[in-house]
Each structure stands twice: as C-alpha cells, then as structure tokens.
C-alpha cells in the first residue's frame, strides 16, 4: 500500500510517499481502506512541531486525524462493524502513529463511525475535528442542551465567530438544524456568501460595519451562545453582545493567546466561558458528538461543497505536502486528499 509518512518534525518537505505491506488489525481495531483523508490545522501543526527536527513519539508517523472509507478487516472483539461498512474516522492519529494519509489505516474501533448511505466520502472526511468541535461548542451552555437534534436549540440565538471556517461552517449547520437563530461574523463579502450558503440567518461583516450595533439590532436581549475562534480579539465584542447567563465556547486562539475581561461586567451577566479541546474532552462527549453528527448527516443537515458554504480543495495522495501547505496558508473551505478509488 501507499502511505505518507514523516520521521521528524519540520515543514511539509519532511512528508514522503512510501510503499509497505498493509498490516492487519489487532484486538479492538479495524482496518479501513481510506478513500478520502481530511486535513486540519492540527495536522500540519503536529507535523511542524515547536521546532524542526524534534523527536517524535513514534519512529514514524502517518498524518491526518480525519478520513472516510470502507472497513476492510475487523480485529478480535470488535462489534457493530463489518467488512464493507462505509465509515468516517476521527482522531485517527491522536497518540497513535496511524493517521488517514494512507491507503489502509489501522484504527481503534471506537474512533470509527458509520457513514449514512446518502453521504459521500468527501463529506465523511470533512466531519471529525470540525464537526465534533462545533458540537461540543454548542452543548456546553449552562442550561444545556448536552445533545443536539431538531428542536434542541429552539428559542436560542447563537453567534458563530468566523462563519466561513470549517468549524464555523459546521457550527452554523448544526445550530440551525437544532433550531437556533444563527448570527455569524465574517471579514469579507466572499466569506459572507459562504456563511449564508451554510445556513446562517444573519451575517455581519465586522470590517464593514459596527459589529456590536449590528448584532444588538438582531438580538436586542443579547446572544445566548457564542462559538469562538478568536477569544482575545473578540473579547470586547462578546462582552457587549452576550445575554444574561450566556456562554462563550472557545476552541482556538486565532488573534492572540491572552485576553482581558471586565470582571464586574461578566459577574453581572453570569457569563460562562468554556474552553474546549477535542483531544482531551473525554469519551462521553466524543460519543455524543459522533451520534448526533450521524443524525444530522442522515437529515441532510451537514452538506459540504461551495454551494453549501464549504469549498473543497482536493489533492492526490502523492501531493499531501501541498495539501498541508494549503491548510497552513489559510485556504478557505476544506482541504481533502484523495487516497484511493471509491
């Protein structure tokens, strides 16, 4: 089989195409023939490390956390998965050497999820980190809900920062599917068009207007939940638009790693800040996210592609380095690697 691998940290030049025998799954594991691998910022950041040449936890690593394909072999003790099942994978390379940038990936069975028949592999490979992060961000508010489904967010107003990003896109879709009124902020008319296509009810271009005034005009009582990609840059805006007992879920540090808060103001409004990292969020939250995401996919609520607000940029496996570079450069939408034929 063909695989992309690296044995030291560094820029994308450390990635190399290798040939090897496909291993068999062990107990509790599944072998998946990967059709499409998804690339996230965390993938190139893990490959780059804090400096070039750092030692890795394994002698060799195959990158990429997300992917979709077909179950090819099942190890002892695995239930609920059989050869031929269409599946999507998440956190494939977390604390493991076997990511999805290879033709056959050995994965723990609990990181494999059935892919509804109507969903393409490009959609399956676009779920994982973005959709599960969005799910968590939408389920940590004081009054709940802890699960998403139609009606779960009825009556709520959700503000999604950066609605043209992959997590922002999924948050818009999931929040709308769950019944929320969705406002999102973007930085250009082009991104506004993508956020609208994703399903946002209201789009605010913060470079073209007073975002606080625009959001307050749409939500006079404030927004109930914020899905936040840039907490330092948006701290003042969030303070001005958050409702009493509102929650702000932070999943990234774009725009700075430190923020300043007006303590008394947040006291007065009983504001909850919830920071989240998918890798350490715990099995219960991951399972809940996977189950709800499958429900949303089956309902047709999580489409991808430019018409759905998430353009797809695709590379063949041998150009995995270019795919990593595209994500690092901030390519709008989702970057995918086509690994094998469907």
mmCIF file of C-alpha atoms in Angstrom:
data_model
loop_
_atom_site.group_PDB
_atom_site.id
_atom_site.type_symbol
_atom_site.label_atom_id
_atom_site.label_comp_id
_atom_site.label_asym_id
_atom_site.label_seq_id
_atom_site.Cartn_x
_atom_site.Cartn_y
_atom_site.Cartn_z
ATOM 1 C CA UNK A 1 0.000 0.000 0.000
ATOM 2 C CA UNK A 2 0.962 3.655 -0.359
ATOM 3 C CA UNK A 3 1.278 5.929 2.646
ATOM 4 C CA UNK A 4 2.520 9.403 3.519
ATOM 5 C CA UNK A 5 4.877 9.376 6.472
ATOM 6 C CA UNK A 6 7.388 11.507 8.347
ATOM 7 C CA UNK A 7 10.060 10.608 10.899
ATOM 8 C CA UNK A 8 10.973 14.090 12.155
ATOM 9 C CA UNK A 9 9.188 17.394 12.631
ATOM 10 C CA UNK A 10 9.581 20.194 10.142
ATOM 11 C CA UNK A 11 7.970 21.868 7.162
ATOM 12 C CA UNK A 12 5.986 19.874 4.629
ATOM 13 C CA UNK A 13 9.172 18.634 2.959
ATOM 14 C CA UNK A 14 9.503 16.022 5.729
ATOM 15 C CA UNK A 15 6.474 14.207 4.283
ATOM 16 C CA UNK A 16 7.394 11.353 1.969
ATOM 17 C CA UNK A 17 5.466 8.781 -0.047
ATOM 18 C CA UNK A 18 6.332 5.226 0.997
ATOM 19 C CA UNK A 19 5.289 1.719 -0.034
ATOM 20 C CA UNK A 20 4.679 -1.009 2.550
ATOM 21 C CA UNK A 21 2.596 -4.050 3.349
ATOM 22 C CA UNK A 22 -0.847 -3.353 4.777
ATOM 23 C CA UNK A 23 -0.880 -4.503 8.428
ATOM 24 C CA UNK A 24 -3.724 -6.468 9.971
ATOM 25 C CA UNK A 25 -5.909 -5.130 12.794
ATOM 26 C CA UNK A 26 -5.324 -6.195 16.374
ATOM 27 C CA UNK A 27 -7.852 -6.703 19.142
ATOM 28 C CA UNK A 28 -10.370 -3.864 19.211
ATOM 29 C CA UNK A 29 -9.056 -2.462 15.940
ATOM 30 C CA UNK A 30 -10.416 -2.064 12.430
ATOM 31 C CA UNK A 31 -8.591 -1.723 9.128
ATOM 32 C CA UNK A 32 -10.166 0.904 6.886
ATOM 33 C CA UNK A 33 -9.432 1.386 3.203
ATOM 34 C CA UNK A 34 -9.220 5.159 3.173
ATOM 35 C CA UNK A 35 -10.919 6.820 0.219
ATOM 36 C CA UNK A 36 -10.570 10.453 1.325
ATOM 37 C CA UNK A 37 -8.364 11.968 4.047
ATOM 38 C CA UNK A 38 -9.236 15.341 5.588
ATOM 39 C CA UNK A 39 -6.561 17.869 6.544
ATOM 40 C CA UNK A 40 -6.990 20.167 9.552
ATOM 41 C CA UNK A 41 -4.731 22.866 11.010
ATOM 42 C CA UNK A 42 -3.860 20.493 13.838
ATOM 43 C CA UNK A 43 -2.352 18.089 11.277
ATOM 44 C CA UNK A 44 0.268 20.453 9.891
ATOM 45 C CA UNK A 45 0.932 21.875 13.365
ATOM 46 C CA UNK A 46 1.638 18.394 14.744
ATOM 47 C CA UNK A 47 3.929 17.695 11.788
ATOM 48 C CA UNK A 48 5.770 21.015 12.229
ATOM 49 C CA UNK A 49 6.172 20.701 15.994
ATOM 50 C CA UNK A 50 7.518 23.625 18.009
ATOM 51 C CA UNK A 51 10.758 23.411 16.047
ATOM 52 C CA UNK A 52 12.140 21.404 13.138
ATOM 53 C CA UNK A 53 13.880 18.120 13.895
ATOM 54 C CA UNK A 54 12.186 17.378 17.204
ATOM 55 C CA UNK A 55 11.902 13.688 18.123
ATOM 56 C CA UNK A 56 8.515 12.090 17.570
ATOM 57 C CA UNK A 57 6.601 9.817 19.965
ATOM 58 C CA UNK A 58 6.869 7.099 17.300
ATOM 59 C CA UNK A 59 9.637 6.171 14.880
ATOM 60 C CA UNK A 60 7.357 7.179 12.027
ATOM 61 C CA UNK A 61 4.002 8.946 11.828
ATOM 62 C CA UNK A 62 1.290 8.923 9.164
ATOM 63 C CA UNK A 63 -0.520 12.286 9.471
ATOM 64 C CA UNK A 64 -4.158 13.422 9.433
ATOM 65 C CA UNK A 65 -6.848 12.861 12.041
ATOM 66 C CA UNK A 66 -9.935 12.650 9.801
ATOM 67 C CA UNK A 67 -10.935 10.451 6.903
ATOM 68 C CA UNK A 68 -13.580 8.258 5.342
ATOM 69 C CA UNK A 69 -13.570 4.915 3.596
ATOM 70 C CA UNK A 70 -14.646 1.287 3.796
ATOM 71 C CA UNK A 71 -13.976 -1.280 6.529
ATOM 72 C CA UNK A 72 -11.524 -3.793 5.073
ATOM 73 C CA UNK A 73 -10.811 -6.061 8.059
ATOM 74 C CA UNK A 74 -12.031 -6.370 11.651
ATOM 75 C CA UNK A 75 -9.935 -7.413 14.631
ATOM 76 C CA UNK A 76 -10.954 -9.651 17.549
ATOM 77 C CA UNK A 77 -13.501 -8.214 19.945
ATOM 78 C CA UNK A 78 -14.938 -5.632 17.576
ATOM 79 C CA UNK A 79 -18.739 -5.470 17.442
ATOM 80 C CA UNK A 80 -21.007 -3.326 15.320
ATOM 81 C CA UNK A 81 -18.604 -3.043 12.384
ATOM 82 C CA UNK A 82 -18.254 -5.474 9.491
ATOM 83 C CA UNK A 83 -16.219 -5.686 6.310
ATOM 84 C CA UNK A 84 -17.754 -3.468 3.637
ATOM 85 C CA UNK A 85 -19.221 -0.870 6.009
ATOM 86 C CA UNK A 86 -18.868 2.731 4.844
ATOM 87 C CA UNK A 87 -17.386 4.747 7.713
ATOM 88 C CA UNK A 88 -15.795 8.006 8.793
ATOM 89 C CA UNK A 89 -12.907 8.235 11.239
ATOM 90 C CA UNK A 90 -11.878 10.824 13.807
ATOM 91 C CA UNK A 91 -8.744 11.402 15.929
ATOM 92 C CA UNK A 92 -7.036 8.670 13.908
ATOM 93 C CA UNK A 93 -3.527 9.926 14.694
ATOM 94 C CA UNK A 94 -4.123 11.066 18.282
ATOM 95 C CA UNK A 95 -1.476 9.325 20.412
ATOM 96 C CA UNK A 96 -1.071 6.831 17.565
ATOM 97 C CA UNK A 97 1.224 6.585 14.519
ATOM 98 C CA UNK A 98 -1.522 5.672 12.041
ATOM 99 C CA UNK A 99 -3.378 8.649 10.575
ATOM 100 C CA UNK A 100 -5.529 8.639 7.460
ATOM 101 C CA UNK A 101 -2.987 9.730 4.817
ATOM 102 C CA UNK A 102 -2.553 6.134 3.646
ATOM 103 C CA UNK A 103 -4.467 3.569 1.652
ATOM 104 C CA UNK A 104 -5.157 1.294 4.634
ATOM 105 C CA UNK A 105 -5.340 2.632 8.189
ATOM 106 C CA UNK A 106 -5.456 0.609 11.408
ATOM 107 C CA UNK A 107 -7.763 2.422 13.831
ATOM 108 C CA UNK A 108 -9.408 1.785 17.195
ATOM 109 C CA UNK A 109 -12.986 0.685 16.620
ATOM 110 C CA UNK A 110 -14.282 3.448 18.917
ATOM 111 C CA UNK A 111 -12.925 6.091 16.530
ATOM 112 C CA UNK A 112 -14.874 4.682 13.578
ATOM 113 C CA UNK A 113 -18.449 5.780 12.839
ATOM 114 C CA UNK A 114 -20.932 4.532 10.270
ATOM 115 C CA UNK A 115 -21.400 6.889 7.318
ATOM 116 C CA UNK A 116 -25.025 7.199 6.149
ATOM 117 C CA UNK A 117 -25.556 5.763 2.671
ATOM 118 C CA UNK A 118 -26.547 9.094 1.137
ATOM 119 C CA UNK A 119 -23.326 10.797 2.282
ATOM 120 C CA UNK A 120 -20.240 10.885 0.078
ATOM 121 C CA UNK A 121 -16.749 10.113 1.311
ATOM 122 C CA UNK A 122 -15.778 13.769 0.881
ATOM 123 C CA UNK A 123 -18.429 14.629 3.480
ATOM 124 C CA UNK A 124 -17.254 11.856 5.795
ATOM 125 C CA UNK A 125 -13.679 13.132 5.630
ATOM 126 C CA UNK A 126 -14.885 16.675 6.416
ATOM 127 C CA UNK A 127 -16.563 15.722 9.723
ATOM 128 C CA UNK A 128 -14.210 14.655 12.505
ATOM 129 C CA UNK A 129 -12.367 17.568 14.100
ATOM 130 C CA UNK A 130 -14.537 20.422 12.695
ATOM 131 C CA UNK A 131 -17.993 18.961 13.275
ATOM 132 C CA UNK A 132 -17.168 17.386 16.635
ATOM 133 C CA UNK A 133 -15.598 20.617 17.869
ATOM 134 C CA UNK A 134 -18.681 22.539 16.746
ATOM 135 C CA UNK A 135 -20.936 20.029 18.512
ATOM 136 C CA UNK A 136 -19.057 20.435 21.762
ATOM 137 C CA UNK A 137 -19.151 24.232 21.495
ATOM 138 C CA UNK A 138 -22.928 24.121 21.125
ATOM 139 C CA UNK A 139 -23.510 21.788 24.093
ATOM 140 C CA UNK A 140 -21.654 23.435 26.983
ATOM 141 C CA UNK A 141 -24.044 26.224 27.971
ATOM 142 C CA UNK A 142 -25.415 26.490 31.493
ATOM 143 C CA UNK A 143 -28.959 25.490 30.558
ATOM 144 C CA UNK A 144 -27.957 22.833 28.055
ATOM 145 C CA UNK A 145 -28.654 21.007 25.886
ATOM 146 C CA UNK A 146 -25.994 18.315 26.197
ATOM 147 C CA UNK A 147 -27.148 16.729 22.941
ATOM 148 C CA UNK A 148 -28.173 18.178 19.589
ATOM 149 C CA UNK A 149 -31.140 17.346 17.414
ATOM 150 C CA UNK A 150 -34.098 19.113 15.847
ATOM 151 C CA UNK A 151 -35.575 21.483 18.430
ATOM 152 C CA UNK A 152 -32.690 21.225 20.908
ATOM 153 C CA UNK A 153 -31.781 24.909 20.476
ATOM 154 C CA UNK A 154 -35.266 26.302 19.842
ATOM 155 C CA UNK A 155 -35.511 29.880 21.068
ATOM 156 C CA UNK A 156 -31.738 30.338 21.353
ATOM 157 C CA UNK A 157 -29.617 32.849 19.448
ATOM 158 C CA UNK A 158 -26.162 31.566 18.575
ATOM 159 C CA UNK A 159 -23.275 33.766 17.415
ATOM 160 C CA UNK A 160 -20.628 31.941 15.389
ATOM 161 C CA UNK A 161 -17.350 33.827 15.028
ATOM 162 C CA UNK A 162 -15.635 33.152 11.716
ATOM 163 C CA UNK A 163 -18.538 31.508 9.949
ATOM 164 C CA UNK A 164 -16.522 30.781 6.790
ATOM 165 C CA UNK A 165 -14.076 28.465 8.584
ATOM 166 C CA UNK A 166 -14.517 24.700 8.802
ATOM 167 C CA UNK A 167 -15.582 24.693 12.471
ATOM 168 C CA UNK A 168 -17.671 27.818 11.984
ATOM 169 C CA UNK A 169 -19.362 26.230 8.977
ATOM 170 C CA UNK A 170 -20.256 23.115 10.959
ATOM 171 C CA UNK A 171 -21.433 25.203 13.907
ATOM 172 C CA UNK A 172 -23.793 27.186 11.661
ATOM 173 C CA UNK A 173 -25.216 23.995 10.181
ATOM 174 C CA UNK A 174 -25.612 22.161 13.489
ATOM 175 C CA UNK A 175 -27.094 25.177 15.278
ATOM 176 C CA UNK A 176 -29.616 25.770 12.513
ATOM 177 C CA UNK A 177 -30.513 22.062 12.401
ATOM 178 C CA UNK A 178 -31.104 22.222 16.162
ATOM 179 C CA UNK A 179 -33.466 25.189 15.820
ATOM 180 C CA UNK A 180 -31.325 28.181 16.795
ATOM 181 C CA UNK A 181 -31.330 31.606 15.207
ATOM 182 C CA UNK A 182 -27.785 31.860 13.859
ATOM 183 C CA UNK A 183 -25.727 35.044 13.533
ATOM 184 C CA UNK A 184 -22.177 34.867 12.237
ATOM 185 C CA UNK A 185 -19.302 37.292 11.787
ATOM 186 C CA UNK A 186 -17.036 37.321 8.728
ATOM 187 C CA UNK A 187 -14.350 39.567 7.262
ATOM 188 C CA UNK A 188 -15.345 39.897 3.593
ATOM 189 C CA UNK A 189 -18.297 39.740 1.197
ATOM 190 C CA UNK A 190 -16.921 36.477 -0.205
ATOM 191 C CA UNK A 191 -16.944 34.879 3.229
ATOM 192 C CA UNK A 192 -20.381 36.339 3.878
ATOM 193 C CA UNK A 193 -21.680 34.478 0.823
ATOM 194 C CA UNK A 194 -20.226 31.217 2.147
ATOM 195 C CA UNK A 195 -21.729 31.710 5.622
ATOM 196 C CA UNK A 196 -25.109 32.461 4.072
ATOM 197 C CA UNK A 197 -24.868 29.321 1.949
ATOM 198 C CA UNK A 198 -24.085 27.353 5.118
ATOM 199 C CA UNK A 199 -27.409 28.482 6.562
ATOM 200 C CA UNK A 200 -26.677 31.490 8.776
ATOM 201 C CA UNK A 201 -29.782 33.629 9.251
ATOM 202 C CA UNK A 202 -27.746 36.828 9.640
ATOM 203 C CA UNK A 203 -24.183 37.636 8.539
ATOM 204 C CA UNK A 204 -22.191 40.576 9.945
ATOM 205 C CA UNK A 205 -19.067 41.780 8.131
ATOM 206 C CA UNK A 206 -17.117 43.195 11.068
ATOM 207 C CA UNK A 207 -14.767 45.099 8.771
ATOM 208 C CA UNK A 208 -17.606 46.915 7.031
ATOM 209 C CA UNK A 209 -19.911 47.762 9.926
ATOM 210 C CA UNK A 210 -20.136 48.236 13.684
ATOM 211 C CA UNK A 211 -20.443 44.585 14.690
ATOM 212 C CA UNK A 212 -21.750 45.329 18.177
ATOM 213 C CA UNK A 213 -24.546 47.545 16.899
ATOM 214 C CA UNK A 214 -25.426 45.105 14.118
ATOM 215 C CA UNK A 215 -25.607 42.117 16.452
ATOM 216 C CA UNK A 216 -27.556 44.021 19.117
ATOM 217 C CA UNK A 217 -30.055 45.118 16.466
ATOM 218 C CA UNK A 218 -30.593 41.459 15.580
ATOM 219 C CA UNK A 219 -30.593 40.231 19.205
ATOM 220 C CA UNK A 220 -31.727 43.095 21.493
ATOM 221 C CA UNK A 221 -31.568 40.848 24.580
ATOM 222 C CA UNK A 222 -28.160 39.530 23.628
ATOM 223 C CA UNK A 223 -26.928 36.245 22.197
ATOM 224 C CA UNK A 224 -27.259 33.097 24.258
ATOM 225 C CA UNK A 225 -24.244 31.200 22.965
ATOM 226 C CA UNK A 226 -21.028 32.157 21.194
ATOM 227 C CA UNK A 227 -18.838 29.736 19.246
ATOM 228 C CA UNK A 228 -15.492 31.499 19.435
ATOM 229 C CA UNK A 229 -12.360 31.076 17.303
ATOM 230 C CA UNK A 230 -10.616 34.301 18.363
ATOM 231 C CA UNK A 231 -11.235 34.961 22.063
ATOM 232 C CA UNK A 232 -8.594 37.659 22.558
ATOM 233 C CA UNK A 233 -9.626 39.715 19.550
ATOM 234 C CA UNK A 234 -13.358 39.292 20.196
ATOM 235 C CA UNK A 235 -13.449 39.562 23.999
ATOM 236 C CA UNK A 236 -14.820 43.113 23.990
ATOM 237 C CA UNK A 237 -17.399 42.344 21.290
ATOM 238 C CA UNK A 238 -18.585 39.249 23.139
ATOM 239 C CA UNK A 239 -18.927 41.206 26.383
ATOM 240 C CA UNK A 240 -21.133 43.744 24.616
ATOM 241 C CA UNK A 241 -23.476 41.248 22.965
ATOM 242 C CA UNK A 242 -23.714 38.307 25.392
ATOM 243 C CA UNK A 243 -27.026 37.743 27.150
ATOM 244 C CA UNK A 244 -27.557 37.123 30.850
ATOM 245 C CA UNK A 245 -26.471 33.546 31.586
ATOM 246 C CA UNK A 246 -24.865 33.400 28.142
ATOM 247 C CA UNK A 247 -21.961 31.097 27.336
ATOM 248 C CA UNK A 248 -18.863 31.596 25.212
ATOM 249 C CA UNK A 249 -17.238 28.382 23.955
ATOM 250 C CA UNK A 250 -13.599 28.869 22.913
ATOM 251 C CA UNK A 251 -11.978 26.303 20.636
ATOM 252 C CA UNK A 252 -8.976 28.170 19.149
ATOM 253 C CA UNK A 253 -6.578 31.059 19.763
ATOM 254 C CA UNK A 254 -6.613 32.909 16.435
ATOM 255 C CA UNK A 255 -5.664 36.527 17.056
ATOM 256 C CA UNK A 256 -3.686 36.074 20.269
ATOM 257 C CA UNK A 257 -3.132 33.731 23.187
ATOM 258 C CA UNK A 258 -4.158 36.059 26.017
ATOM 259 C CA UNK A 259 -7.320 38.064 26.613
ATOM 260 C CA UNK A 260 -8.535 40.704 29.066
ATOM 261 C CA UNK A 261 -12.003 40.570 30.623
ATOM 262 C CA UNK A 262 -14.008 43.123 32.571
ATOM 263 C CA UNK A 263 -14.668 41.036 35.666
ATOM 264 C CA UNK A 264 -17.583 43.069 37.065
ATOM 265 C CA UNK A 265 -19.407 43.127 33.733
ATOM 266 C CA UNK A 266 -19.188 39.346 33.419
ATOM 267 C CA UNK A 267 -20.228 38.929 37.056
ATOM 268 C CA UNK A 268 -23.357 40.968 36.402
ATOM 269 C CA UNK A 269 -24.370 38.824 33.439
ATOM 270 C CA UNK A 270 -23.477 35.421 34.914
ATOM 271 C CA UNK A 271 -21.383 34.726 31.820
ATOM 272 C CA UNK A 272 -19.816 31.319 31.343
ATOM 273 C CA UNK A 273 -16.561 30.895 29.413
ATOM 274 C CA UNK A 274 -15.978 27.286 28.363
ATOM 275 C CA UNK A 275 -12.667 26.327 26.800
ATOM 276 C CA UNK A 276 -12.542 23.087 24.862
ATOM 277 C CA UNK A 277 -10.016 20.797 23.213
ATOM 278 C CA UNK A 278 -11.337 17.797 21.350
ATOM 279 C CA UNK A 279 -8.341 15.616 22.181
ATOM 280 C CA UNK A 280 -8.946 15.784 25.928
ATOM 281 C CA UNK A 281 -12.715 16.299 26.068
ATOM 282 C CA UNK A 282 -13.379 12.672 27.027
ATOM 283 C CA UNK A 283 -15.077 9.610 25.590
ATOM 284 C CA UNK A 284 -18.626 10.551 26.656
ATOM 285 C CA UNK A 285 -18.512 13.866 24.787
ATOM 286 C CA UNK A 286 -16.917 12.281 21.718
ATOM 287 C CA UNK A 287 -19.539 9.541 21.553
ATOM 288 C CA UNK A 288 -22.383 12.026 21.950
ATOM 289 C CA UNK A 289 -20.935 14.192 19.182
ATOM 290 C CA UNK A 290 -20.482 11.257 16.810
ATOM 291 C CA UNK A 291 -24.028 10.020 17.345
ATOM 292 C CA UNK A 292 -25.599 13.456 16.869
ATOM 293 C CA UNK A 293 -23.468 14.188 13.808
ATOM 294 C CA UNK A 294 -24.605 10.949 12.157
ATOM 295 C CA UNK A 295 -28.199 12.013 12.840
ATOM 296 C CA UNK A 296 -27.538 15.418 11.267
ATOM 297 C CA UNK A 297 -25.833 13.856 8.232
ATOM 298 C CA UNK A 298 -28.770 11.484 7.756
ATOM 299 C CA UNK A 299 -31.086 14.512 7.860
ATOM 300 C CA UNK A 300 -29.011 16.227 5.182
ATOM 301 C CA UNK A 301 -28.005 18.993 7.586
ATOM 302 C CA UNK A 302 -24.213 18.899 7.096
ATOM 303 C CA UNK A 303 -23.535 19.183 3.356
ATOM 304 C CA UNK A 304 -20.141 20.310 2.048
ATOM 305 C CA UNK A 305 -19.012 21.939 -1.182
ATOM 306 C CA UNK A 306 -19.138 25.532 -2.372
ATOM 307 C CA UNK A 307 -22.930 25.503 -2.773
ATOM 308 C CA UNK A 308 -23.164 24.546 0.916
ATOM 309 C CA UNK A 309 -20.658 27.191 2.022
ATOM 310 C CA UNK A 310 -17.571 24.984 2.344
ATOM 311 C CA UNK A 311 -15.497 24.858 -0.865
ATOM 312 C CA UNK A 312 -13.443 21.694 -1.279
ATOM 313 C CA UNK A 313 -9.810 21.806 -2.414
ATOM 314 C CA UNK A 314 -8.526 18.353 -3.357
ATOM 315 C CA UNK A 315 -5.081 16.844 -3.821
ATOM 316 C CA UNK A 316 -3.895 13.331 -4.751
ATOM 317 C CA UNK A 317 -2.054 11.341 -2.087
ATOM 318 C CA UNK A 318 1.360 11.994 -3.614
ATOM 319 C CA UNK A 319 0.747 15.738 -3.154
ATOM 320 C CA UNK A 320 -0.013 15.515 0.555
ATOM 321 C CA UNK A 321 2.690 18.105 1.258
ATOM 322 C CA UNK A 322 0.857 20.597 -0.951
ATOM 323 C CA UNK A 323 -2.362 19.815 0.917
ATOM 324 C CA UNK A 324 -0.679 20.585 4.253
ATOM 325 C CA UNK A 325 0.743 23.804 2.805
ATOM 326 C CA UNK A 326 -2.710 24.824 1.583
ATOM 327 C CA UNK A 327 -4.192 24.486 5.078
ATOM 328 C CA UNK A 328 -1.250 26.316 6.640
ATOM 329 C CA UNK A 329 -1.746 29.142 4.121
ATOM 330 C CA UNK A 330 -5.363 29.552 5.231
ATOM 331 C CA UNK A 331 -7.181 28.103 2.233
ATOM 332 C CA UNK A 332 -10.888 28.834 2.635
ATOM 333 C CA UNK A 333 -13.050 25.739 2.950
ATOM 334 C CA UNK A 334 -11.891 22.166 3.412
ATOM 335 C CA UNK A 335 -8.715 20.604 2.067
ATOM 336 C CA UNK A 336 -9.006 16.918 1.182
ATOM 337 C CA UNK A 337 -6.623 14.242 -0.051
ATOM 338 C CA UNK A 338 -7.976 11.637 -2.467
ATOM 339 C CA UNK A 339 -6.316 8.423 -1.344
ATOM 340 C CA UNK A 340 -7.986 5.596 -3.239
ATOM 341 C CA UNK A 341 -10.910 4.993 -5.584
ATOM 342 C CA UNK A 342 -14.353 4.760 -4.041
#
